[in-house]
Short mmCIF file of C-alpha atoms and ligand atoms in Angstrom, two decimals:
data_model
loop_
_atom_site.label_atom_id
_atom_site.label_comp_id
_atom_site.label_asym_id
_atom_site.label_seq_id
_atom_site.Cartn_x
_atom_site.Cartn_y
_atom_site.Cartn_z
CA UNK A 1042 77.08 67.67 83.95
CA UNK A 1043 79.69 69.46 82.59
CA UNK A 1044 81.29 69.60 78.59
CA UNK A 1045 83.56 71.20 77.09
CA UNK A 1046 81.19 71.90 74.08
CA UNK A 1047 77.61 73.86 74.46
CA UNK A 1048 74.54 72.39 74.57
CA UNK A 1049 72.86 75.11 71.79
CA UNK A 1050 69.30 75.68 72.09
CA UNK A 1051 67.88 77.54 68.96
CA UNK A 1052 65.75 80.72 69.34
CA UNK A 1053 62.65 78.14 68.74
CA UNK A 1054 63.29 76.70 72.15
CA UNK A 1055 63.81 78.95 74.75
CA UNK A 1056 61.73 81.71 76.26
CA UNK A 1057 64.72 84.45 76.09
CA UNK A 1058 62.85 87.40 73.68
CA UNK A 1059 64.71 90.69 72.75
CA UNK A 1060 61.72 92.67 73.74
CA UNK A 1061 62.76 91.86 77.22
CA UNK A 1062 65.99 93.04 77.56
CA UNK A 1063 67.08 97.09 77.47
CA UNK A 1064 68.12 98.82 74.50
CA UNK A 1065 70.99 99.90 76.22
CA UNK A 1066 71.88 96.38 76.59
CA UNK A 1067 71.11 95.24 72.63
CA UNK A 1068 72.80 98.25 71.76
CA UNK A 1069 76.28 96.86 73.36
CA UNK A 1070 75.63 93.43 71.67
CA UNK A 1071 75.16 94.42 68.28
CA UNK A 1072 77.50 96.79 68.41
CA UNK A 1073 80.09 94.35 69.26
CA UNK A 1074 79.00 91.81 66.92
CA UNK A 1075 78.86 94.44 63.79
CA UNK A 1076 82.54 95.42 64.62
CA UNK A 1077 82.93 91.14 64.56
CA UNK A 1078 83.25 90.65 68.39
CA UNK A 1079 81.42 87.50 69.41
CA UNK A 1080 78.75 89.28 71.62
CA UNK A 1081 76.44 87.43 74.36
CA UNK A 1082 74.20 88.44 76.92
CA UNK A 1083 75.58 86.83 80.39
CA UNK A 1084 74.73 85.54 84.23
CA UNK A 1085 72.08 86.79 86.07
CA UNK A 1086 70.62 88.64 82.78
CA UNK A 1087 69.78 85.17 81.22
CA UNK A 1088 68.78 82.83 84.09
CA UNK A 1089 66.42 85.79 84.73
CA UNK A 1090 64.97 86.23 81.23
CA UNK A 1091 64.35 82.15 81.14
CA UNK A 1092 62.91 82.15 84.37
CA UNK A 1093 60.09 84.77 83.02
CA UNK A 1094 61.22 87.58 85.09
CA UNK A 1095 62.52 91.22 84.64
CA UNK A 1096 66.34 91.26 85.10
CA UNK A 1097 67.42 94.76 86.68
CA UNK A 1098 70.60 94.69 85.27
CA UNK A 1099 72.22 93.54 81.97
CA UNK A 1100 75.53 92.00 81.78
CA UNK A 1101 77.60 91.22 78.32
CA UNK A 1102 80.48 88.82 77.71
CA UNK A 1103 82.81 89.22 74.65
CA UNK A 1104 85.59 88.13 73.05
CA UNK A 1105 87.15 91.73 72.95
CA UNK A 1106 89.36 93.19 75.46
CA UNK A 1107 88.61 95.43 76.90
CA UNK A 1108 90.67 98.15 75.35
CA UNK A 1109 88.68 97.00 71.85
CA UNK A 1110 85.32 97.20 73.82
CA UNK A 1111 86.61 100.95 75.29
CA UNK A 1112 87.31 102.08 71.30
CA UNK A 1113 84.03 101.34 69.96
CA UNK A 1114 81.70 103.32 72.98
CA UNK A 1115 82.36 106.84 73.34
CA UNK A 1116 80.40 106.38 76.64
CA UNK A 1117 82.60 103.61 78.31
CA UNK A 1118 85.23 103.48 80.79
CA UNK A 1119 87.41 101.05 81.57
CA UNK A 1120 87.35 99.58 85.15
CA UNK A 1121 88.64 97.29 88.07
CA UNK A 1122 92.09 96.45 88.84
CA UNK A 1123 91.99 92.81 89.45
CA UNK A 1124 90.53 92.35 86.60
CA UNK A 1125 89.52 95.07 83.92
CA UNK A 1126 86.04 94.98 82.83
CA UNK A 1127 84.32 97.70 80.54
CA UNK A 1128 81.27 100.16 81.50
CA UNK A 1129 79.38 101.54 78.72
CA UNK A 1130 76.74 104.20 80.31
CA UNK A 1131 73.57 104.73 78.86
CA UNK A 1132 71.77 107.62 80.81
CA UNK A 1133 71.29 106.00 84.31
CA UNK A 1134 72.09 102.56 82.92
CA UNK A 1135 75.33 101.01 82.67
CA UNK A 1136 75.97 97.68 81.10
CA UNK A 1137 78.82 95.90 82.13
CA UNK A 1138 81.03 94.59 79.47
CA UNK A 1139 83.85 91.46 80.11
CA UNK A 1140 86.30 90.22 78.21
CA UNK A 1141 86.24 86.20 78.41
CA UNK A 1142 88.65 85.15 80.97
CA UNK A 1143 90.30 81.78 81.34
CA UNK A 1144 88.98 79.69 84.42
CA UNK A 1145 91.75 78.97 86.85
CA UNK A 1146 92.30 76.21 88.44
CA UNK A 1147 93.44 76.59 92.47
CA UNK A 1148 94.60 73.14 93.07
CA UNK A 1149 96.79 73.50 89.76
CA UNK A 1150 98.12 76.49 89.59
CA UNK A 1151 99.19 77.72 93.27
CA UNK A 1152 100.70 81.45 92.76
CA UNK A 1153 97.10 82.31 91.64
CA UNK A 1154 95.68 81.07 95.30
CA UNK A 1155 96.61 81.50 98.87
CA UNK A 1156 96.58 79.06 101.38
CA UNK A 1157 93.19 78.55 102.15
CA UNK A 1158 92.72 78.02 98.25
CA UNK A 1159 91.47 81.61 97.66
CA UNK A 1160 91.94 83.06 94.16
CA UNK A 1161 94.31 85.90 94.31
CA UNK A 1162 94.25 86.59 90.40
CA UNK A 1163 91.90 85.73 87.56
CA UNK A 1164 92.83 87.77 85.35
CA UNK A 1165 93.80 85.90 82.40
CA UNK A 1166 91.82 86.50 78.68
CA UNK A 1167 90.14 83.31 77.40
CA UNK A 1168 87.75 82.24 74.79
CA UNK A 1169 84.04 81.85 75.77
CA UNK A 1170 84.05 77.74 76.80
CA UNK A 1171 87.09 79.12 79.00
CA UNK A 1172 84.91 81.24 80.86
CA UNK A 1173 82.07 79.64 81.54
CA UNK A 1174 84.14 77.21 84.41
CA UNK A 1175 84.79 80.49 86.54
CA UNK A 1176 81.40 81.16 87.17
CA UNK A 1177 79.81 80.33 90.36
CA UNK A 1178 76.34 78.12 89.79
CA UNK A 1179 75.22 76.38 86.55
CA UNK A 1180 71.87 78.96 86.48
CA UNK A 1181 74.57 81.68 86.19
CA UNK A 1182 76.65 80.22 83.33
CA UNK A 1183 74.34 80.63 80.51
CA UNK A 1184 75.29 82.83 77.40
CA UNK A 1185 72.48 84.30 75.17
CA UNK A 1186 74.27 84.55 71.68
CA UNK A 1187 73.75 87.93 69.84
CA UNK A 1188 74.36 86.49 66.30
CA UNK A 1189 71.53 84.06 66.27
CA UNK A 1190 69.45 84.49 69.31
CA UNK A 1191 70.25 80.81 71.03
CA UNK A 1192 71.32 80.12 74.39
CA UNK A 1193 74.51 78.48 75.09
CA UNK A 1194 74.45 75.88 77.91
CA UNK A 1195 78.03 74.05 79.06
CA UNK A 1196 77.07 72.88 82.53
CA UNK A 1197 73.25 71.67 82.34
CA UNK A 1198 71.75 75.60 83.58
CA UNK A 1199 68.68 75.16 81.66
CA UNK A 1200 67.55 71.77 82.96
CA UNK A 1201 68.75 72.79 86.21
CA UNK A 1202 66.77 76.37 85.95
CA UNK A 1203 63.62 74.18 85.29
CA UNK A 1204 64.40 71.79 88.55
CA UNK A 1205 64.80 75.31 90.65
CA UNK A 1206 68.04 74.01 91.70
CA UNK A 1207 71.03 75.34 92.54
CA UNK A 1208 74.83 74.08 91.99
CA UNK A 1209 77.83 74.83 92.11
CA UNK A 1210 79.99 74.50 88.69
CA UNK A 1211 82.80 72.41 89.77
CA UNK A 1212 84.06 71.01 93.25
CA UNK A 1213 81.80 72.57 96.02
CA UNK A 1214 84.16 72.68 98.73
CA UNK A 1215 86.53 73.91 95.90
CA UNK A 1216 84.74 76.58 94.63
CA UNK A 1217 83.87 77.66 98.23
CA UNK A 1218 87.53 77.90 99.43
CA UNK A 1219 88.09 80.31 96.13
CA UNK A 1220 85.68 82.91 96.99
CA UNK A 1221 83.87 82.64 100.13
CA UNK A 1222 80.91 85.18 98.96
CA UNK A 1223 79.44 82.69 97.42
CA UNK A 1224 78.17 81.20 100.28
CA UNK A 1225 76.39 84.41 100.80
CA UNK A 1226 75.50 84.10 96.94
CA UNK A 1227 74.18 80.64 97.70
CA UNK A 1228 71.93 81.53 100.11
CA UNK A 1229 70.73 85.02 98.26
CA UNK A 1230 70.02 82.85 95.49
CA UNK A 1231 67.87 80.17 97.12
CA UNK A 1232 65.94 82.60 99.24
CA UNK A 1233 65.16 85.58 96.31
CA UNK A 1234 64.56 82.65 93.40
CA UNK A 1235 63.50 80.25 95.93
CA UNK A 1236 66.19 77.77 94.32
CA UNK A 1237 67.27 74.35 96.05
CA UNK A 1238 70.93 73.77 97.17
CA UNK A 1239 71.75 70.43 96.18
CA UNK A 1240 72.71 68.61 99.45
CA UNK A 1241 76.29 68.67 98.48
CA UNK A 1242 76.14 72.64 98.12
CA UNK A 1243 74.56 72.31 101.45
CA UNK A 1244 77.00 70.53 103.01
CA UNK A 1245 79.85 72.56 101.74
CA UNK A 1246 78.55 75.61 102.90
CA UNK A 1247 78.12 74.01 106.40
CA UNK A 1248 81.62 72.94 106.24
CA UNK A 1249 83.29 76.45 105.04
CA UNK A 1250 80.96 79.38 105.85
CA UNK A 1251 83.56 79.80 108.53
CA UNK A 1252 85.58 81.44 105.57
CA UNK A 1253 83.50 84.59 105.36
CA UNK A 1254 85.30 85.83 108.15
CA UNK A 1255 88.48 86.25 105.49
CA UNK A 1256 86.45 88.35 103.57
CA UNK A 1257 87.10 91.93 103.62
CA UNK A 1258 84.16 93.74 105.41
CA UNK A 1259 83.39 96.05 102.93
CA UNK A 1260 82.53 93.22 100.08
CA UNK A 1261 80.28 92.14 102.51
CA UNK A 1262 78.89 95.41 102.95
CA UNK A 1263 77.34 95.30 98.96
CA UNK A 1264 76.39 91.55 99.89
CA UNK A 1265 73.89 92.80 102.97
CA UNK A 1266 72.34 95.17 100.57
CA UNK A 1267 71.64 92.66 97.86
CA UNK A 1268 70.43 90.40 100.71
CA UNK A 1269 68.52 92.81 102.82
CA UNK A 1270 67.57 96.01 100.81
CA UNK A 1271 66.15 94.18 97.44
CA UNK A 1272 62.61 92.73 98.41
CA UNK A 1273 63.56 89.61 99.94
CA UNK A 1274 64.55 90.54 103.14
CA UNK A 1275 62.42 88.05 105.12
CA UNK A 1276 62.98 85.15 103.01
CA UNK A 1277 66.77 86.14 103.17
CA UNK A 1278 66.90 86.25 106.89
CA UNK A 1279 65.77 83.12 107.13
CA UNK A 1280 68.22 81.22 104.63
CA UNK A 1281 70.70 82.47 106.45
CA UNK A 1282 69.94 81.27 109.51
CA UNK A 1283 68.09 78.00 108.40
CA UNK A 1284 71.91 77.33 107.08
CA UNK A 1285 73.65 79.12 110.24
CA UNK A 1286 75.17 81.84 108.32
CA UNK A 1287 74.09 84.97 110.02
CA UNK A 1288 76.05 84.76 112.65
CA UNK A 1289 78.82 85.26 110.05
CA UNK A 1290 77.60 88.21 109.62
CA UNK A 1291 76.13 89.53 112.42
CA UNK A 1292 77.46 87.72 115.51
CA UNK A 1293 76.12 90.31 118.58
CA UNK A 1294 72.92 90.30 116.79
CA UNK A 1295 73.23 86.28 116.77
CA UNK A 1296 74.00 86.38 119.94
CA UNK A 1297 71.24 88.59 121.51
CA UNK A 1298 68.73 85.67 119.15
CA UNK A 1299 70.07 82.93 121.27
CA UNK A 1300 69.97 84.81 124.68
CA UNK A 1301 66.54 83.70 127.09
CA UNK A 1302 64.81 86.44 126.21
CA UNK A 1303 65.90 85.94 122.03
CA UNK A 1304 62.22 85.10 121.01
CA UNK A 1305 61.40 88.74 120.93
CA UNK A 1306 64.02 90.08 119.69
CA UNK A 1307 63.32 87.66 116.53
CA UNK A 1308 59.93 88.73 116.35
CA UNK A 1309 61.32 92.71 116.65
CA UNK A 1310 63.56 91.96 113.64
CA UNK A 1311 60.98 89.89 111.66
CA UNK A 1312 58.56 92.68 111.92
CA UNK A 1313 61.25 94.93 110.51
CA UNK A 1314 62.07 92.70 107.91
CA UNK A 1315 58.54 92.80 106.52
CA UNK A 1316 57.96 96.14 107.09
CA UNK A 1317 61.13 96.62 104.39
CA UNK A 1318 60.07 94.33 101.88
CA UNK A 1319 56.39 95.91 102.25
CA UNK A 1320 58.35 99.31 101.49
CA UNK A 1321 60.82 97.96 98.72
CA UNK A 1322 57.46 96.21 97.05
CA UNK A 1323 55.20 100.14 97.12
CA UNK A 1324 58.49 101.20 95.56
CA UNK A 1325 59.27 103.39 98.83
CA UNK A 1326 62.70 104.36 100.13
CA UNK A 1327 64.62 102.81 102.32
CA UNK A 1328 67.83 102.69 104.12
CA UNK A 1329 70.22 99.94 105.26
CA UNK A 1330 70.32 102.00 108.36
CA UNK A 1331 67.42 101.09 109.96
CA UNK A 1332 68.05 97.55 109.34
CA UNK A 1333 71.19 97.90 110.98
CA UNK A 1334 69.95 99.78 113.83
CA UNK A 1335 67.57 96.49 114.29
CA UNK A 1336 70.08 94.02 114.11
CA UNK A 1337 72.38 95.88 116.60
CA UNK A 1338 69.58 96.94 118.61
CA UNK A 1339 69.46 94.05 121.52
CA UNK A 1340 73.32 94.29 121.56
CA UNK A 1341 73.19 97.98 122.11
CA UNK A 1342 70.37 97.91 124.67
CA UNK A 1343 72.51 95.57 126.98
CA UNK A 1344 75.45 97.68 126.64
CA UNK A 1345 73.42 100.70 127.51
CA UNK A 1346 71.70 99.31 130.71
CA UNK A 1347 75.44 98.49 131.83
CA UNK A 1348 76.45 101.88 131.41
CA UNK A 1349 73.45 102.85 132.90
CA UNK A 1350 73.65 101.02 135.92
CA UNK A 1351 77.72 101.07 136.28
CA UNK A 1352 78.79 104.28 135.33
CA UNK A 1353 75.45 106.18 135.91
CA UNK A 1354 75.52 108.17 132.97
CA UNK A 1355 72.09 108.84 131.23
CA UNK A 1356 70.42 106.94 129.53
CA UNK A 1357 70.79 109.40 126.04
CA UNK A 1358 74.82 109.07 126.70
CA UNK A 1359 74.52 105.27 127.44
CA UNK A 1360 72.74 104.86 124.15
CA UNK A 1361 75.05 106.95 122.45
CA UNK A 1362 78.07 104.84 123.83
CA UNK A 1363 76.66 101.53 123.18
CA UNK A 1364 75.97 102.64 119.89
CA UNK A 1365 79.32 103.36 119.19
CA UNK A 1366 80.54 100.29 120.68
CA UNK A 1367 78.07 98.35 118.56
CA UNK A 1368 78.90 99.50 115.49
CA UNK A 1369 82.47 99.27 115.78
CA UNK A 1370 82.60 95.63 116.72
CA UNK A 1371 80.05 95.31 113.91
CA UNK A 1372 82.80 96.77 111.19
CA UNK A 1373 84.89 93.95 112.01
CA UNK A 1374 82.52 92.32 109.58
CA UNK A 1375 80.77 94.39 107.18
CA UNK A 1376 81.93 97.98 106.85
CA UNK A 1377 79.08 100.45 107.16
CA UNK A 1378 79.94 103.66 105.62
CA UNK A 1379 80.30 106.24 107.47
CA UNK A 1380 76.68 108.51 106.24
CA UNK A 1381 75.25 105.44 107.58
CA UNK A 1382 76.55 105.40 111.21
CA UNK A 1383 75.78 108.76 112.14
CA UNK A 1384 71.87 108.33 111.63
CA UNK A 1385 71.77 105.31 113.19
CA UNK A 1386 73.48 106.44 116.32
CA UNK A 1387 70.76 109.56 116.10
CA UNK A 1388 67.99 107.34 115.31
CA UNK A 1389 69.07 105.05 119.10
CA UNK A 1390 70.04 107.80 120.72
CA UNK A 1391 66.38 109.59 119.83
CA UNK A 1392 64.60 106.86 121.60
CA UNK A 1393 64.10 107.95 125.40
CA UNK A 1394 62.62 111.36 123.91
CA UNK A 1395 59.55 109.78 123.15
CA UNK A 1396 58.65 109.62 126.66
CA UNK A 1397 58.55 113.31 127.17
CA UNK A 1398 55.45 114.47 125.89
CA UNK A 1399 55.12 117.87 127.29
CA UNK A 1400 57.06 121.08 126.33
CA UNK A 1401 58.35 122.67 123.70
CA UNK A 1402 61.61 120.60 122.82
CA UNK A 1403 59.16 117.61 122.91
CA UNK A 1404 56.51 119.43 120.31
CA UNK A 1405 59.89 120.59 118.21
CA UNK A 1406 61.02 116.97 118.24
CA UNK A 1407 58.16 116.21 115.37
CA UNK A 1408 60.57 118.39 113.09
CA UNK A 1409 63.72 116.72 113.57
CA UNK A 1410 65.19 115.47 110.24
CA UNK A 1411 65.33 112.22 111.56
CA UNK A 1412 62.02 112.08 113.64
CA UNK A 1413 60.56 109.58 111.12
CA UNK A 1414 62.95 106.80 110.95
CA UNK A 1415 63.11 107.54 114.76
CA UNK A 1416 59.69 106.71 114.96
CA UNK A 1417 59.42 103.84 113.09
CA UNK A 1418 61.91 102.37 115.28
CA UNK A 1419 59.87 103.41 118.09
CA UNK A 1420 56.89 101.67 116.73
CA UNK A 1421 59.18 98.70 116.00
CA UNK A 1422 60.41 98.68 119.97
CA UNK A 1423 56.06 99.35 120.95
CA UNK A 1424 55.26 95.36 118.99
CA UNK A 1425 57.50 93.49 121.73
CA UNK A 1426 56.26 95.90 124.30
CA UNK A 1427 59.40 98.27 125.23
CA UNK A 1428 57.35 101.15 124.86
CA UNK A 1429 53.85 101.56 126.12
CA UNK A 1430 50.74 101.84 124.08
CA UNK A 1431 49.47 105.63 125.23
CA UNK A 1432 53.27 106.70 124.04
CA UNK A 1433 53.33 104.66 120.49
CA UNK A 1434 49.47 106.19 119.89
CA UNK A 1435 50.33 109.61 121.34
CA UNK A 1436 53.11 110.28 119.13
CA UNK A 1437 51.37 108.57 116.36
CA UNK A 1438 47.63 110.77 116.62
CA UNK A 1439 50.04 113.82 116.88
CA UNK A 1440 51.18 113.10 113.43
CA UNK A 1441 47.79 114.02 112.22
CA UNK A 1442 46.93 116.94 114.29
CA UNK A 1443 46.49 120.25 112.82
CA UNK A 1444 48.94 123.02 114.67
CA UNK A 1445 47.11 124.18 116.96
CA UNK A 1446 45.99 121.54 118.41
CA UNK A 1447 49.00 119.81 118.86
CA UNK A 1448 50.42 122.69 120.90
CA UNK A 1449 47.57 121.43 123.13
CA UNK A 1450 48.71 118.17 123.24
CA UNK A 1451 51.98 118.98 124.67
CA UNK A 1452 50.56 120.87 127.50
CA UNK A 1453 51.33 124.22 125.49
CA UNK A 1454 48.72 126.94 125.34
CA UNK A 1455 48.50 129.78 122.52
CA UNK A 1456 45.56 131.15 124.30
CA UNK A 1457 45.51 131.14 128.24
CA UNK A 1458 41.38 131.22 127.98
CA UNK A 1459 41.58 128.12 126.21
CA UNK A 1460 43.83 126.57 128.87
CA UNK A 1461 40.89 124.48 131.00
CA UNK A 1462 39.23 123.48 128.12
CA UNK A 1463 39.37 119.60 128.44
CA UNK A 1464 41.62 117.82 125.69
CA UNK A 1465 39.98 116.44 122.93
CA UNK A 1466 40.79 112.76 121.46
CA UNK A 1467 40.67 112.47 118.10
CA UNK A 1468 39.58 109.32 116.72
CA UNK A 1469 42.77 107.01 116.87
CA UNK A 1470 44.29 106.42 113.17
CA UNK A 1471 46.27 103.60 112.13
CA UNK A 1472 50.14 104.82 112.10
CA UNK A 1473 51.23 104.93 108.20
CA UNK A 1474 53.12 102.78 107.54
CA UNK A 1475 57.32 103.27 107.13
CA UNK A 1476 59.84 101.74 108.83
CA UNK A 1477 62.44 105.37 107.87
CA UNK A 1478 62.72 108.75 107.34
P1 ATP B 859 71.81 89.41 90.44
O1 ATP B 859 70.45 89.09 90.01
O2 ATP B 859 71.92 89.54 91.91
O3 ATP B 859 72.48 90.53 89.71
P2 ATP B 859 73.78 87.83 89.09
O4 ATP B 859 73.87 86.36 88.90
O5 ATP B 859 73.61 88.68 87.88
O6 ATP B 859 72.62 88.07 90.15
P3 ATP B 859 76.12 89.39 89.57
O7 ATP B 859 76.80 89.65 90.87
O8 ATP B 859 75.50 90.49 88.82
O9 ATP B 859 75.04 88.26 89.90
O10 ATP B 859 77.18 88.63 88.65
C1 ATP B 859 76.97 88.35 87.28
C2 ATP B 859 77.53 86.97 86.93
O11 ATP B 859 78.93 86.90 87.23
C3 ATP B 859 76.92 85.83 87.73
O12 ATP B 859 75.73 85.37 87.15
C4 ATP B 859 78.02 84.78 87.68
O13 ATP B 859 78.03 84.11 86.45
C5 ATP B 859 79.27 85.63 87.75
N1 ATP B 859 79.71 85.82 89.15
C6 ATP B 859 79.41 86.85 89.96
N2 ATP B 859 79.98 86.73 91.17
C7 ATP B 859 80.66 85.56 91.13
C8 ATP B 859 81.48 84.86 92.06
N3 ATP B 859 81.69 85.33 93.29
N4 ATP B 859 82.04 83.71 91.65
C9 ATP B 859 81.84 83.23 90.39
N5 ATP B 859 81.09 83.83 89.50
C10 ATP B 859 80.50 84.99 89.83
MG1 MG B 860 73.62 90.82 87.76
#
């Protein structure tokens, strides 16, 4: 599989055009190859490109440090402390510039690892056929070559790009112990490009996704939005369970999936999951809070009821402490920024005001800032029947209802006259769709 010199495949054979990739992005490479930097389009960028698809981001590999790259782009900066990597910005588009860095070897060369064989330091320049050994799977280790337009392939990516399967450069158990996120990469991978592990990825991940739990939360924080908040949501929720990696990351939420009365809860985050993909496909916002606020939701519920029914507090302050509970034991894994928690604790702690339907407070409750995301949720809890239907369609027809007569609707009257006048039903409307606000 692997050789020390590149397979070359001329511009004749491959699929890889410039009019696919961003000017921003050619603009980097030539400009590094006219200063006589060896210049090549890298990772995701190219296995993308081959595949046929639109990559969203550009990444470039070079021979020149990064202080060489930083001199010729008035619009760079140089980043990173582990290791230093480049970022020249074009407008909203940044391309990502490294310097070629020597692969290291764990097993070899110990300072550079801790015990459990994770690299500590990687930080060493290299030439190209260096740096192609450091990268995680064989799709992500081809180089698109500036100077002449061919593809550079050390480790068999093309073949294996045209098989749709998925390996590991190297020693999978190996690689694993060096960087646990690729587990998490793994499973991204096979679930958004619908790539197959090769059984011995499979079995390595089944052996060390155990190692996550070294990771520090908030790596895994950008790893749930690349998983969760990019299209494939579903398909990603499923991976990781099909290889028993969610409960990695989410182990209440795990939990409350195994528990007798799991099956809906599956079905309540399912419906979510589509619902977000739906959104992320009609190019609508979103927001890894509601997510979040799905996956914690069974945990929270059972820690409400208990509050509920030991400490007699109300059901708004049980919400509101399970919430808080929920989320904290959740930061032991991923670390959810803090403008994240706050609307989800409102969105949870919004819920029981859907059942008051009369009044003023519950007519001003339609223009709370986050009524919408509230309500989605709402809907959400309505599919595996926690709320009724007259309160999912009541709150849903009021939606549509001109002013006036949704002061009618909760039980307000402008004009006493009008007060006996029976209530009229509007023709029920499918709720629009949204799962936020
Ligand atoms: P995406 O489509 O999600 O951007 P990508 O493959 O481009 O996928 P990036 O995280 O952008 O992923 O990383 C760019 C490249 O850097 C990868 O293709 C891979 O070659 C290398 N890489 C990234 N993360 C790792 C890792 N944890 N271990 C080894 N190599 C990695
Ligand atoms: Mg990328």
């Amino acid at each position: 599989m692997a050789n020390n010199t590149p397979q070359i495949i001329g511009r004749a054979d491959h699929t890889v055009s410039r009019k696919h990739i961003s000017k921003a992005a050619l603009k980097v490479l030539y400009t590094l190859k006219d200063a006589g930097f060896q210049a090549f389009l890298v990772g995701g960028a190219v296995r993308d490109l081959l595949l046929g698809g639109r990559p969203k981001d550009f990444d470039v590999g070079t021979d020149a440090d990064p202080d060489q790259v930083h001199a010729l782009f008035r619009n760079s900066r140089i980043i990173g402390r582990r290791f230093r990597l480049v970022h020249v910005r074009f407008g909203r588009e940044i391309i990502e510039v490294a310097t070629f860095r020597a692969a290291s070897d764990p097993d070899l060369d110990e300072d550079r690892s801790d015990e459990e064989g994770r690299l500590l330091r990687d930080n060493m320049y290299g030439s190209i056929d260096e740096d192609v050994w450091r990268r995680d799977f064989t799709v992500n280790a081809l180089y698109y070559n500036i100077a002449d337009f061919s593809v550079w392939d050390y480790v068999g990516g093309v073949e294996d790009l045209k098989d749709r399967k998925l390996e590991l450069i190297g020693e999978p158990a190996r690689r694993l112990r060096e960087d646990p996120v690729r587990v998490l990469r793994a499973v991204r991978f096979a679930a958004k490009l619908r790539f197959m592990p090769v059984p011995s990825l499979e079995s390595a991940i089944a052996e060390h996704k155990e190692l996550l739990a070294n990771i520090p939360p908030a790596r895994l924080f950008d790893e749930f939005l690349k998983l969760f908040q990019a299209g494939f949501a579903r398909s990603a929720f499923d991976a990781l369970r099909y290889y028993q990696v969610f409960r990695e990351l989410f182990p209440d939420t795990a939990e409350g999936l195994a528990a007798h009365d799991g099956e809906d809860f599956e079905h309540f985050i399912r419906t979510a999951l589509d619902n977000t993909d739906r959104r992320v496909e009609e190019g609508k916002p979103i927001t890894p809070m509601f997510l979040l606020g799905v996956f914690l939701w069974w945990p929270i519920r059972a820690r409400a009821r208990m509050y509920v029914e030991d400490d007699g507090v109300n059901e708004v302050q049980a919400l509101g402490r399970a919430t808080y509970d929920c989320l904290a034991r959740q930061q032991a894994r991923i670390a959810i920024p803090r403008r994240f928690g706050a609307p989800l604790r409102e969105m949870i702690t919004m819920q029981p005001r859907f059942a008051k339907q009369r009044g003023g407070r519950a007519l001003g409750f339609l223009e709370h800032r986050r009524f919408r995301a509230a309500y989605d949720f709402m809907l959400l809890r309505h599919v595996i029947g926690d709320v009724s239907d007259e309160t999912a369609e009541f709150w849903t027809e009021v939606q549509t209802m001109e002013q006036a007569e949704r002061v009618q609707a909760f039980g307000l009257s402008q004009k006493p006259a009008n007060k006996d006048r029976p209530r009229r039903r509007r023709r029920r409307r499918k709720p629009p769709p949204s799962n936020d606000g």
